[in-house]
Tab-separated table of C-alpha atoms in Angstrom:
chain	number	residue	atom	x	y	z
A	1	MET	CA	89.654	31.555	-61.295
A	2	ARG	CA	87.197	32.268	-64.194
A	3	LEU	CA	87.171	36.070	-65.250
A	4	THR	CA	85.678	37.865	-67.912
A	5	GLY	CA	86.028	41.290	-69.425
A	6	GLY	CA	85.651	43.302	-72.660
A	7	CYS	CA	85.499	46.560	-74.470
A	8	LEU	CA	83.670	49.749	-73.763
A	9	CYS	CA	80.977	48.973	-76.106
A	10	GLY	CA	80.545	45.311	-75.589
A	11	ALA	CA	81.434	44.307	-79.264
A	12	VAL	CA	84.598	42.244	-78.076
A	13	THR	CA	84.400	40.209	-74.880
A	14	TYR	CA	86.487	37.616	-73.485
A	15	ALA	CA	86.623	34.809	-70.862
A	16	SER	CA	89.455	32.771	-69.147
A	17	GLU	CA	89.954	30.289	-66.128
A	18	GLY	CA	93.586	31.146	-66.164
A	19	PRO	CA	95.891	30.714	-64.525
A	20	TRP	CA	96.175	34.564	-64.343
A	21	ARG	CA	99.723	36.115	-64.143
A	22	PRO	CA	99.970	39.010	-61.679
A	23	VAL	CA	99.597	42.458	-63.295
A	24	ILE	CA	102.512	44.182	-64.682
A	25	ALA	CA	102.921	47.680	-65.849
A	26	CYS	CA	104.791	48.562	-69.090
A	27	HIS	CA	106.037	52.133	-69.536
A	28	CYS	CA	107.586	51.795	-72.970
A	29	SER	CA	106.923	54.221	-75.696
A	30	GLN	CA	104.567	51.815	-77.704
A	31	CYS	CA	102.369	51.274	-74.640
A	32	ARG	CA	102.147	54.843	-73.728
A	33	LYS	CA	101.332	55.952	-77.224
A	34	THR	CA	98.680	53.261	-77.876
A	35	THR	CA	96.881	53.810	-74.583
A	36	GLY	CA	97.554	57.471	-73.662
A	37	HIS	CA	99.504	56.475	-70.540
A	38	TYR	CA	101.154	53.202	-69.361
A	39	VAL	CA	99.748	49.782	-69.909
A	40	SER	CA	98.697	47.451	-66.718
A	41	ALA	CA	98.261	43.953	-67.987
A	42	THR	CA	97.738	40.433	-66.717
A	43	SER	CA	98.163	37.256	-68.968
A	44	VAL	CA	96.782	33.873	-69.460
A	45	PRO	CA	97.823	30.901	-71.715
A	46	ARG	CA	96.636	31.683	-75.090
A	47	GLU	CA	94.655	28.249	-75.280
A	48	SER	CA	92.699	29.156	-72.119
A	49	LEU	CA	91.280	32.518	-73.630
A	50	ALA	CA	87.927	32.545	-75.446
A	51	ILE	CA	87.483	35.889	-77.278
A	52	MET	CA	83.969	36.504	-78.518
A	53	GLY	CA	83.592	39.241	-81.244
A	54	GLU	CA	86.270	40.178	-83.582
A	55	PRO	CA	88.978	42.408	-82.367
A	56	LYS	CA	91.094	44.179	-84.837
A	57	TRP	CA	94.782	43.500	-84.633
A	58	PHE	CA	97.565	46.049	-85.236
A	59	THR	CA	101.160	44.587	-85.791
A	60	SER	CA	103.022	47.150	-83.635
A	61	SER	CA	106.638	45.671	-83.895
A	62	ASP	CA	108.362	42.795	-85.506
A	63	ASP	CA	107.687	40.665	-82.185
A	64	ALA	CA	104.101	41.770	-81.096
A	65	ARG	CA	100.747	42.791	-82.294
A	66	ARG	CA	98.032	44.533	-80.361
A	67	GLY	CA	94.210	43.897	-80.108
A	68	PHE	CA	91.385	46.408	-79.922
A	69	CYS	CA	87.930	46.830	-80.673
A	70	GLY	CA	87.415	48.266	-84.064
A	71	THR	CA	84.032	50.127	-82.917
A	72	CYS	CA	84.841	51.703	-79.623
A	73	GLY	CA	88.880	51.481	-79.884
A	74	SER	CA	89.505	49.823	-76.578
A	75	GLN	CA	92.773	48.269	-76.318
A	76	LEU	CA	92.379	44.764	-74.871
A	77	PHE	CA	95.282	42.364	-75.874
A	78	TRP	CA	98.995	42.402	-76.453
A	79	ASP	CA	100.202	39.210	-78.298
A	80	GLY	CA	103.730	38.434	-78.778
A	81	ALA	CA	106.024	35.420	-78.711
A	82	GLY	CA	105.308	32.524	-76.187
A	83	ALA	CA	102.485	30.630	-74.708
A	84	ASN	CA	100.630	33.723	-73.155
A	85	ILE	CA	98.665	36.441	-74.379
A	86	SER	CA	98.478	39.835	-72.357
A	87	ILE	CA	94.984	41.217	-71.400
A	88	MET	CA	94.768	44.780	-70.329
A	89	ALA	CA	93.835	44.798	-66.673
A	90	GLY	CA	91.301	47.838	-66.930
A	91	THR	CA	89.182	45.773	-69.429
A	92	LEU	CA	88.382	43.005	-66.858
A	93	ASP	CA	84.978	42.870	-65.192
A	94	GLY	CA	84.595	43.343	-61.430
A	95	PRO	CA	86.901	42.439	-58.725
A	96	THR	CA	89.806	40.176	-59.906
A	97	GLY	CA	91.923	39.431	-56.865
A	98	LEU	CA	94.975	40.360	-58.997
A	99	GLU	CA	97.692	42.537	-57.769
A	100	THR	CA	100.450	44.589	-59.542
A	101	LYS	CA	103.598	42.962	-59.089
A	102	GLY	CA	106.064	45.038	-61.219
A	103	HIS	CA	106.921	47.488	-63.649
A	104	ILE	CA	108.995	47.148	-66.760
A	105	PHE	CA	110.692	49.625	-69.480
A	106	CYS	CA	110.887	52.232	-66.427
A	107	ALA	CA	113.638	53.865	-68.280
A	108	ASP	CA	111.190	54.960	-70.897
A	109	LYS	CA	108.327	56.286	-68.677
A	110	GLY	CA	106.933	59.859	-69.072
A	111	ASP	CA	108.357	62.502	-67.209
A	112	TYR	CA	104.861	63.537	-65.842
A	113	TYR	CA	104.434	60.759	-63.339
A	114	GLU	CA	106.340	58.830	-60.745
A	115	ILE	CA	106.304	54.885	-60.466
A	116	PRO	CA	105.232	53.915	-57.004
A	117	GLY	CA	107.717	51.926	-55.012
A	118	GLY	CA	107.211	48.672	-53.242
A	119	VAL	CA	107.245	46.477	-56.096
A	120	ARG	CA	109.854	45.156	-58.608
A	121	ARG	CA	111.011	47.637	-61.195
A	122	ALA	CA	113.219	46.907	-64.496
A	123	GLU	CA	114.611	49.729	-66.543
A	124	GLY	CA	113.791	47.510	-69.785
A	125	TYR	CA	112.532	44.156	-70.604
A	126	ASP	CA	112.532	41.752	-67.824
A	127	PRO	CA	111.856	37.974	-68.745
A	128	ASP	CA	110.547	37.332	-65.092
A	129	LEU	CA	108.000	40.042	-65.514
A	130	THR	CA	106.655	39.717	-68.909
A	131	THR	CA	104.030	37.551	-70.873
A	132	ARG	CA	106.806	35.637	-72.714
A	133	VAL	CA	107.092	32.225	-72.279
A	134	ASP	CA	109.816	31.410	-75.092
Protein backbone atom coordinates (compact mmCIF):
# COMPACT_ATOMS: atom_id res chain seq x y z
CA MET A 1 0.00 0.00 0.00
CA ARG A 2 1.55 3.30 -1.09
CA LEU A 3 1.17 6.10 1.43
CA THR A 4 2.57 9.62 1.31
CA GLY A 5 3.01 12.38 3.83
CA GLY A 6 5.03 15.36 4.85
CA CYS A 7 5.49 18.38 7.02
CA LEU A 8 3.14 21.32 7.48
CA CYS A 9 4.92 23.62 5.02
CA GLY A 10 5.63 20.94 2.39
CA ALA A 11 9.43 21.32 2.43
CA VAL A 12 9.90 17.66 3.45
CA THR A 13 7.70 14.93 2.01
CA TYR A 14 7.96 11.15 1.91
CA ALA A 15 6.43 8.09 0.29
CA SER A 16 6.57 4.35 0.88
CA GLU A 17 4.96 1.16 -0.34
CA GLY A 18 5.43 -0.28 3.15
CA PRO A 19 4.81 -2.76 4.57
CA TRP A 20 3.29 -0.48 7.20
CA ARG A 21 3.35 -1.42 10.88
CA PRO A 22 0.20 -0.62 12.84
CA VAL A 23 0.32 2.63 14.79
CA ILE A 24 1.90 2.49 18.24
CA ALA A 25 1.60 5.33 20.76
CA CYS A 26 4.68 6.18 22.83
CA HIS A 27 4.26 8.04 26.11
CA CYS A 28 7.95 8.36 27.07
CA SER A 29 9.17 11.73 28.30
CA GLN A 30 11.27 12.34 25.16
CA CYS A 31 8.30 11.83 22.84
CA ARG A 32 6.12 14.03 25.03
CA LYS A 33 8.73 16.81 25.13
CA THR A 34 9.48 16.76 21.41
CA THR A 35 5.81 16.86 20.36
CA GLY A 36 4.00 18.48 23.26
CA HIS A 37 1.98 15.30 23.87
CA TYR A 38 2.55 11.61 23.12
CA VAL A 39 3.65 10.23 19.75
CA SER A 40 1.57 8.01 17.51
CA ALA A 41 3.77 6.42 14.87
CA THR A 42 3.82 3.72 12.26
CA SER A 43 6.98 2.37 10.64
CA VAL A 44 8.30 0.96 7.40
CA PRO A 45 11.51 -0.76 6.34
CA ARG A 46 14.14 1.96 5.98
CA GLU A 47 14.95 0.96 2.39
CA SER A 48 11.31 1.37 1.32
CA LEU A 49 11.09 5.01 2.46
CA ALA A 50 11.75 7.78 -0.06
CA ILE A 51 12.31 11.20 1.55
CA MET A 52 12.09 14.31 -0.61
CA GLY A 53 13.62 17.45 0.86
CA GLU A 54 16.15 17.63 3.65
CA PRO A 55 14.90 16.86 7.15
CA LYS A 56 16.98 18.07 10.07
CA TRP A 57 18.10 15.37 12.50
CA PHE A 58 18.44 15.67 16.25
CA THR A 59 20.25 12.94 18.18
CA SER A 60 17.90 12.57 21.13
CA SER A 61 19.66 9.64 22.83
CA ASP A 62 22.48 7.18 22.38
CA ASP A 63 19.99 4.94 20.57
CA ALA A 64 17.95 7.23 18.34
CA ARG A 65 17.60 10.39 16.33
CA ARG A 66 14.50 12.37 15.39
CA GLY A 67 13.83 13.89 11.99
CA PHE A 68 11.90 17.12 11.58
CA CYS A 69 11.39 19.95 9.10
CA GLY A 70 13.93 22.73 9.61
CA THR A 71 11.44 25.30 8.28
CA CYS A 72 8.13 24.58 10.03
CA GLY A 73 9.38 22.27 12.80
CA SER A 74 7.02 19.36 12.06
CA GLN A 75 8.17 16.14 13.73
CA LEU A 76 8.35 13.47 11.02
CA PHE A 77 10.61 10.52 11.92
CA TRP A 78 12.08 8.51 14.76
CA ASP A 79 15.15 6.55 13.64
CA GLY A 80 16.71 3.98 15.92
CA ALA A 81 18.41 0.62 15.65
CA GLY A 82 16.97 -2.00 13.35
CA ALA A 83 15.57 -2.28 9.87
CA ASN A 84 12.59 0.07 10.26
CA ILE A 85 12.17 3.81 10.63
CA SER A 86 9.17 5.27 12.46
CA ILE A 87 6.94 7.85 10.82
CA MET A 88 4.67 10.13 12.83
CA ALA A 89 1.16 8.98 11.90
CA GLY A 90 -0.27 12.50 11.94
CA THR A 91 1.98 13.49 9.04
CA LEU A 92 0.45 10.94 6.66
CA ASP A 93 -1.78 12.24 3.85
CA GLY A 94 -5.43 11.25 3.68
CA PRO A 95 -6.99 7.99 4.86
CA THR A 96 -4.41 5.36 5.74
CA GLY A 97 -6.33 2.28 6.83
CA LEU A 98 -3.92 1.97 9.77
CA GLU A 99 -5.06 1.31 13.34
CA THR A 100 -3.54 1.96 16.74
CA LYS A 101 -2.55 -1.42 18.15
CA GLY A 102 -0.72 -0.50 21.34
CA HIS A 103 0.83 1.96 23.78
CA ILE A 104 4.39 1.87 25.13
CA PHE A 105 6.08 3.62 28.07
CA CYS A 106 2.69 4.00 29.74
CA ALA A 107 4.43 4.44 33.13
CA ASP A 108 5.86 7.74 31.82
CA LYS A 109 2.59 9.23 30.57
CA GLY A 110 1.49 12.70 31.60
CA ASP A 111 -0.92 12.97 34.51
CA TYR A 112 -3.33 15.15 32.50
CA TYR A 113 -4.72 12.39 30.24
CA GLU A 114 -5.83 8.77 30.32
CA ILE A 115 -4.77 6.03 27.93
CA PRO A 116 -7.79 4.41 26.32
CA GLY A 117 -8.35 0.69 26.87
CA GLY A 118 -8.93 -1.97 24.29
CA VAL A 119 -5.39 -2.26 22.94
CA ARG A 120 -2.15 -3.67 24.28
CA ARG A 121 -0.31 -1.56 26.86
CA ALA A 122 3.28 -1.79 28.10
CA GLU A 123 4.68 0.10 31.08
CA GLY A 124 8.01 0.56 29.24
CA TYR A 125 9.78 -0.76 26.18
CA ASP A 126 8.06 -3.66 24.43
CA PRO A 127 9.97 -5.31 21.57
CA ASP A 128 6.70 -6.58 20.06
CA LEU A 129 5.29 -3.06 19.77
CA THR A 130 8.26 -1.03 18.54
CA THR A 131 10.14 -0.18 15.38
CA ARG A 132 13.23 -2.05 16.41
CA VAL A 133 14.09 -5.08 14.37
CA ASP A 134 17.43 -6.04 15.93
